[in-house]
mmCIF file of C-alpha atoms in Angstrom:
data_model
loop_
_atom_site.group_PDB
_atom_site.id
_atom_site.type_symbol
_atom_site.label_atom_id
_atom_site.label_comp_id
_atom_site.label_asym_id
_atom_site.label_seq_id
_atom_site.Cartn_x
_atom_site.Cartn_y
_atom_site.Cartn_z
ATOM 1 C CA UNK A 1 -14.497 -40.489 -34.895
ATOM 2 C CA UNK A 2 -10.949 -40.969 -35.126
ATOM 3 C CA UNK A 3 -8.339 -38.466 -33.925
ATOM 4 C CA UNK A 4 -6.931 -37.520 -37.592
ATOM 5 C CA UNK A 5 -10.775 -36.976 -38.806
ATOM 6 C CA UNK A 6 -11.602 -34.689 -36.136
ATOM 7 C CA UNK A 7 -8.039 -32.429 -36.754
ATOM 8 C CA UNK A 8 -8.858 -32.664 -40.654
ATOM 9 C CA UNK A 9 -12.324 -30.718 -39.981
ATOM 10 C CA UNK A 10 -11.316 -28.462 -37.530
ATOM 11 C CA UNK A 11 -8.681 -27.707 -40.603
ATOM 12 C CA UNK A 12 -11.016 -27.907 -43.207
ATOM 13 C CA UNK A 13 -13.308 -24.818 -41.024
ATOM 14 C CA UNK A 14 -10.371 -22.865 -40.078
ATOM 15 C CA UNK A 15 -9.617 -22.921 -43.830
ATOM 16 C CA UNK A 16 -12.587 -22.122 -44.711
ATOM 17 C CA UNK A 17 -12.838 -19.579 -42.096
ATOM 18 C CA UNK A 18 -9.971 -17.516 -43.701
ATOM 19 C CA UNK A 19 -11.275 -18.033 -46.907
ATOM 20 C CA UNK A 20 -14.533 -16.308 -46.136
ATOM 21 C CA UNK A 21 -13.102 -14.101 -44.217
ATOM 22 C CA UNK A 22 -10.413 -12.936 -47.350
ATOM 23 C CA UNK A 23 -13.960 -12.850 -49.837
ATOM 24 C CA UNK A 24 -15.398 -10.703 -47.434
ATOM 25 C CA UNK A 25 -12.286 -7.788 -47.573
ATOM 26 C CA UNK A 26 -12.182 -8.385 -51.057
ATOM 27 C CA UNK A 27 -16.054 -7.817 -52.058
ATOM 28 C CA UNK A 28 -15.757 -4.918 -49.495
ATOM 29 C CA UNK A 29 -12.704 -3.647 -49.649
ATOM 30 C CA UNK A 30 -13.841 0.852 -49.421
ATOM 31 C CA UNK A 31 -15.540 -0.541 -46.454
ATOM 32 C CA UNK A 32 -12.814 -2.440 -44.213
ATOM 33 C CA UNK A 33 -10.440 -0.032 -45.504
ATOM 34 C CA UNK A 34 -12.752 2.767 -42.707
ATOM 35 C CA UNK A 35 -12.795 -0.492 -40.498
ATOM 36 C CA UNK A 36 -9.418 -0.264 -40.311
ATOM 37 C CA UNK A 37 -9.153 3.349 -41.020
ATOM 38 C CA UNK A 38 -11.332 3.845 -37.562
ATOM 39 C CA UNK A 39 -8.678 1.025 -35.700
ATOM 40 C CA UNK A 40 -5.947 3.276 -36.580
ATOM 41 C CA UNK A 41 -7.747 6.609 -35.471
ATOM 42 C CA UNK A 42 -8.867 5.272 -32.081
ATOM 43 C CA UNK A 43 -5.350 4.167 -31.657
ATOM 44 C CA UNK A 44 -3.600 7.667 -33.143
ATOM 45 C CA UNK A 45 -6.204 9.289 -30.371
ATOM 46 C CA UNK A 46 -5.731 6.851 -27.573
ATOM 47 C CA UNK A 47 -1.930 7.650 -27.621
ATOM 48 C CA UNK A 48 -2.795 11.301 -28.047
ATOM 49 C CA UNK A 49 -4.847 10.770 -24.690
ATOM 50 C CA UNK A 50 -1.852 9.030 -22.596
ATOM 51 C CA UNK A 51 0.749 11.646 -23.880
ATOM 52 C CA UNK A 52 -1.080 14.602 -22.783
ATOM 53 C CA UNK A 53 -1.711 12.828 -19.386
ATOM 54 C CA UNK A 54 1.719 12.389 -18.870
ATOM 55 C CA UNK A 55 2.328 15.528 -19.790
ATOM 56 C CA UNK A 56 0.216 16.761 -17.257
ATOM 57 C CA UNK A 57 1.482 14.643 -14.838
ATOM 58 C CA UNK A 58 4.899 15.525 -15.224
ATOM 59 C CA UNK A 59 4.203 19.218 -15.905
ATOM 60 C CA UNK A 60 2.639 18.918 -12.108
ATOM 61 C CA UNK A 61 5.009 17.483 -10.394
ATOM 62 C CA UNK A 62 7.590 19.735 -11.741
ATOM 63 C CA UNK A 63 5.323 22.671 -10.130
ATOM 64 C CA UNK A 64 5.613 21.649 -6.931
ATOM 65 C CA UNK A 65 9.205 20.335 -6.795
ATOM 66 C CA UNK A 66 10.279 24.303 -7.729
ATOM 67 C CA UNK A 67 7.436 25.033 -5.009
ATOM 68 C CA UNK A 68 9.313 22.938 -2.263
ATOM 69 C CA UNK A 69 12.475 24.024 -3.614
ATOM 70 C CA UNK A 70 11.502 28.008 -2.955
ATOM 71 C CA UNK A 71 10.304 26.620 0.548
ATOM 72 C CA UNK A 72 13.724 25.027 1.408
ATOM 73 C CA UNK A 73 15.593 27.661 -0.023
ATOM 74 C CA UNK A 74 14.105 30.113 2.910
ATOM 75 C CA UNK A 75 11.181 31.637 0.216
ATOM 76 C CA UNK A 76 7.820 30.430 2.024
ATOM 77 C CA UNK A 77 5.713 33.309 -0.166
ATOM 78 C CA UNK A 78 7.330 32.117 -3.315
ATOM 79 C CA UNK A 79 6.425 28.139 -2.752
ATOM 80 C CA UNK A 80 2.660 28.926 -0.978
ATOM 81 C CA UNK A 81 2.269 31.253 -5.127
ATOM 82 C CA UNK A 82 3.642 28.331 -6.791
ATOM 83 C CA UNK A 83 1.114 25.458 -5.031
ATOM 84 C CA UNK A 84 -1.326 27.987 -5.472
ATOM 85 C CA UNK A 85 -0.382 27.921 -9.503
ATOM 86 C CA UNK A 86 -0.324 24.135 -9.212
ATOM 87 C CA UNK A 87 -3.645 23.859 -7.932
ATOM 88 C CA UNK A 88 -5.031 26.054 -10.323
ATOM 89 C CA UNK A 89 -3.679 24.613 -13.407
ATOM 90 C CA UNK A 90 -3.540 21.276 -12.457
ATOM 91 C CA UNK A 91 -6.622 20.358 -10.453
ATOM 92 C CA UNK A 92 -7.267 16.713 -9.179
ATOM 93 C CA UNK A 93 -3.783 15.669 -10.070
ATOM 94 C CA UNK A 94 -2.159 13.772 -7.561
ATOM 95 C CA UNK A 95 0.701 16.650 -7.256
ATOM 96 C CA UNK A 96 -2.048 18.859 -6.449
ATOM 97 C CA UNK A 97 -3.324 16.710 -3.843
ATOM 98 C CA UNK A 98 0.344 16.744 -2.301
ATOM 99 C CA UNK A 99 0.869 20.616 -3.184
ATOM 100 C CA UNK A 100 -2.521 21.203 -0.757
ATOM 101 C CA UNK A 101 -0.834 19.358 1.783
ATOM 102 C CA UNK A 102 2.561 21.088 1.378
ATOM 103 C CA UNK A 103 0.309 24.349 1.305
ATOM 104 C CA UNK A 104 -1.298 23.946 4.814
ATOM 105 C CA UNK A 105 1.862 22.684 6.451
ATOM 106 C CA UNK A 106 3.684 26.261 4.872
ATOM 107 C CA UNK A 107 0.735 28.136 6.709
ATOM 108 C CA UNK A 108 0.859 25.506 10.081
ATOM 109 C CA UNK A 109 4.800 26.595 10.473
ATOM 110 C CA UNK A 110 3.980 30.089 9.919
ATOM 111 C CA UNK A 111 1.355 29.732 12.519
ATOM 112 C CA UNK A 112 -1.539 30.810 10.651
ATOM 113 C CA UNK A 113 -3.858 27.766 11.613
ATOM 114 C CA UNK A 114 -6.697 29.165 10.084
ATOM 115 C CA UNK A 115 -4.905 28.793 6.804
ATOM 116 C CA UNK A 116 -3.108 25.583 7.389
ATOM 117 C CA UNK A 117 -6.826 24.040 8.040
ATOM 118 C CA UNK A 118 -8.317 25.668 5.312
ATOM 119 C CA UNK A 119 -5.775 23.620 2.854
ATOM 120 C CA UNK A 120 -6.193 20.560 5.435
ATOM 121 C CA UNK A 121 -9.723 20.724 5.132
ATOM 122 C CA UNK A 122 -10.199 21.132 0.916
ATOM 123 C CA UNK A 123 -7.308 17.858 0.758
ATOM 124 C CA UNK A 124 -9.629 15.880 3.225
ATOM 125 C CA UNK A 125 -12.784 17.095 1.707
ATOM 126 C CA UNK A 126 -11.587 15.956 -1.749
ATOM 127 C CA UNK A 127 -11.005 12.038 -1.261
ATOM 128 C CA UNK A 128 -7.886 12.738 -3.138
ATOM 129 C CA UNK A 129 -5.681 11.418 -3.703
ATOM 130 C CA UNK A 130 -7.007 8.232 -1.008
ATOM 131 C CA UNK A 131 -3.782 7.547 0.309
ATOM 132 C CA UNK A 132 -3.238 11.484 1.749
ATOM 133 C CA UNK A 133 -6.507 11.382 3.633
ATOM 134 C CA UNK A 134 -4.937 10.014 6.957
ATOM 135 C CA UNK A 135 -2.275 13.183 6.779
ATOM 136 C CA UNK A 136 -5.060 15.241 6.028
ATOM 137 C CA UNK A 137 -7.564 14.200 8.623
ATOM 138 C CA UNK A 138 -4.315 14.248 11.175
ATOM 139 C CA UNK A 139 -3.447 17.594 10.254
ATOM 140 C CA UNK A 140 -6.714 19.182 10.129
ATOM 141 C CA UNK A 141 -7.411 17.983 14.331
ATOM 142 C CA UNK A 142 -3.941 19.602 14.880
ATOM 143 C CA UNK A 143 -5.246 22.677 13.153
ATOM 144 C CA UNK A 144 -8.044 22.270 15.148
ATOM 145 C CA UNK A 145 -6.678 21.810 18.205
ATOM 146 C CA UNK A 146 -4.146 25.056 17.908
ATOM 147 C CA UNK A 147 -7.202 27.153 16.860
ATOM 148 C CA UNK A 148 -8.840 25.748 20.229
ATOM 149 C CA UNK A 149 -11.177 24.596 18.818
ATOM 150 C CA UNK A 150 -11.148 21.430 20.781
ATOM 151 C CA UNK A 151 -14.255 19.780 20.503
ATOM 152 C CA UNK A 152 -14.009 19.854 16.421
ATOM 153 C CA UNK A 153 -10.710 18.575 17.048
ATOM 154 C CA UNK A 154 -11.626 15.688 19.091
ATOM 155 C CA UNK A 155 -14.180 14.709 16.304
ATOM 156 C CA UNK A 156 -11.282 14.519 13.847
ATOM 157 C CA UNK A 157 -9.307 12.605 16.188
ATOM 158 C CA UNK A 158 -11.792 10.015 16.798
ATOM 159 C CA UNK A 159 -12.700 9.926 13.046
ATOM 160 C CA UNK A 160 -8.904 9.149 12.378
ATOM 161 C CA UNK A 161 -9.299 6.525 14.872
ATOM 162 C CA UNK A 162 -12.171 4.715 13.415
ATOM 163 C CA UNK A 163 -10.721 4.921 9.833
ATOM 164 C CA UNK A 164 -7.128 4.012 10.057
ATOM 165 C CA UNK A 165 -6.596 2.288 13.364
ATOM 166 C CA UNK A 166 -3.087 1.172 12.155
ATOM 167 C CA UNK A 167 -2.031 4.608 10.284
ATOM 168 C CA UNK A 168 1.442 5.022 11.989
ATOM 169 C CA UNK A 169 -0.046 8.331 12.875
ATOM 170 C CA UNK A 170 -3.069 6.676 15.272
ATOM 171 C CA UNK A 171 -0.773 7.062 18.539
ATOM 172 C CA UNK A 172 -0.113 10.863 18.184
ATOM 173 C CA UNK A 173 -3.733 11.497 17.222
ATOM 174 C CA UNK A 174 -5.111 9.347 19.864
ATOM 175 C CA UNK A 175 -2.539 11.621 22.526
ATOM 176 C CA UNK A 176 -4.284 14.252 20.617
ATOM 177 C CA UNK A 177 -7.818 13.323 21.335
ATOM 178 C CA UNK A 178 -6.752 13.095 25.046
ATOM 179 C CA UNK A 179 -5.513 16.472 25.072
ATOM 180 C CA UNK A 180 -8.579 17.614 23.634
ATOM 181 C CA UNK A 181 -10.742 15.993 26.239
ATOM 182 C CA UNK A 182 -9.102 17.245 29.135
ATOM 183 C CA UNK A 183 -9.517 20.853 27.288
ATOM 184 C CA UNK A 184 -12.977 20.314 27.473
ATOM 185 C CA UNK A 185 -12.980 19.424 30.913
ATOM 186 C CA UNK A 186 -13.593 15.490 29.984
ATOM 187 C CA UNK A 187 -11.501 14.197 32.763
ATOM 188 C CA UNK A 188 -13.094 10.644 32.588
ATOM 189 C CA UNK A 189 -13.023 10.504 28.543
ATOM 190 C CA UNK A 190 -9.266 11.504 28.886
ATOM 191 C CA UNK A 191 -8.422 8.955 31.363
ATOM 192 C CA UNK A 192 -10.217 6.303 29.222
ATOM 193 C CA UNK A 193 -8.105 7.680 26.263
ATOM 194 C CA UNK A 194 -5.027 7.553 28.196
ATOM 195 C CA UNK A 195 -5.957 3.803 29.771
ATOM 196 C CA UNK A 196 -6.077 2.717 25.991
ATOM 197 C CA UNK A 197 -3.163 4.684 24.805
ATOM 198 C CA UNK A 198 -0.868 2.758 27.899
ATOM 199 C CA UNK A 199 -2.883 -0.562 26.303
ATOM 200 C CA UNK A 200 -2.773 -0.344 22.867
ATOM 201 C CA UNK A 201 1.348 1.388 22.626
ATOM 202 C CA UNK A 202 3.096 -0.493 25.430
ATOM 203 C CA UNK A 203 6.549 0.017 25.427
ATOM 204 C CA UNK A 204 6.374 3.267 23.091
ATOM 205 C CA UNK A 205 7.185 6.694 24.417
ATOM 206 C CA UNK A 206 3.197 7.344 23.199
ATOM 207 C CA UNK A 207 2.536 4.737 26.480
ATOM 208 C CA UNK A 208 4.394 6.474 28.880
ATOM 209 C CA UNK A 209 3.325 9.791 28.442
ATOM 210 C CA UNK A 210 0.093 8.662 29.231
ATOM 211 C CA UNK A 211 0.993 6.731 32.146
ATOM 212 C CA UNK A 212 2.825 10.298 33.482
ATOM 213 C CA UNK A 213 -0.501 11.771 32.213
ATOM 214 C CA UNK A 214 -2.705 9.173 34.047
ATOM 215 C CA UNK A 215 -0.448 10.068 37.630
ATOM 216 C CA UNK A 216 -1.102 14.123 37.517
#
């Protein structure tokens, strides 16, 4: 069939196409008017949907930028109420996530450890937000650890250390999870800790104070 034949039908069915198409709306008009009626509602209610996301969204981060504000501005009480109010009114937001994290390091600098890991421990229990769950599981061992409660803490470590191997944080929490074997009286799972730390950080100030750890 020759090329101007095969454009003239695929013409001739688009035309007709339309045409059928146009009959149709016209035979039924009530009836595509609520077709289109029902477009325009799920579109009026879609955009209802994003705004009032965003308006969350924004509401919480506003909560805890006064929250860190009161913190910097010497009012710890004032910015632990505020995250509190955050995490109340704005659950599983991702400024909740952060506020939890703000929360236990409030309590950590206070020294109330018990506190701090309470907040560590809902932010790691959560999943969320994904990309806080290193800080969180870091965080919670160091709770952990200044509670003494090393062998908990040594469990977190070596979690971290299975689950984000190249966190920036891994060389602290792996000096960590020597510490917390030697607490335990683990010499020979310390030494091994401190044999990898010298392996794995060469060069870094994490390596040689675990080859000054490796000499006592």
């Amino acid at each position: 069939m020759a090329h101007w034949a095969k454009t003239e039908l695929k013409r001739n069915d688009l035309e007709e196409a339309i045409l059928q198409g146009a009959g149709w709306v016209r035979e039924n008009r009530r009836l595509s008017a609520w077709i289109a009626g029902g477009i325009a509602a799920a579109a009026i209610a879609l955009s209802l949907i994003f705004y009032q996301r965003n308006a969350v969204q924004n509401a919480s981060w506003e909560k805890l930028n006064m929250a860190e504000a009161a913190a910097y501005a010497g009012r710890p009480d004032l910015a632990a109420q505020g995250i509190t109010d955050l995490i109340n009114l704005y659950p599983g937001t991702r400024a909740a996530g952060f506020g939890l994290l703000f929360l236990g390091d409030l309590s950590y600098w206070k020294g109330d450890y018990a506190k701090a890991l309470e907040s560590y421990s809902k932010l790691y229990a959560s999943g969320r937000p994904s990309d806080l769950m290193p800080f969180a599981l870091a965080d919670q061992e160091a709770a952990e650890e200044a509670l003494g409660r090393y062998a908990d803490a040594s469990r977190d470590a070596q979690a971290f250390l299975d689950a984000f191997p190249d966190q920036f944080l891994a060389p602290q929490v792996h000096s960590a999870l020597a510490r917390c074997f030697l607490a335990q009286g683990k010499k020979a799972e310390a030494k091994a800790a401190y044999q990898r730390i010298v392996l794995e950080y060469s060069g870094t100030p994490w390596a040689n104070d675990a080859q000054q750890a490796l000499k006592n």
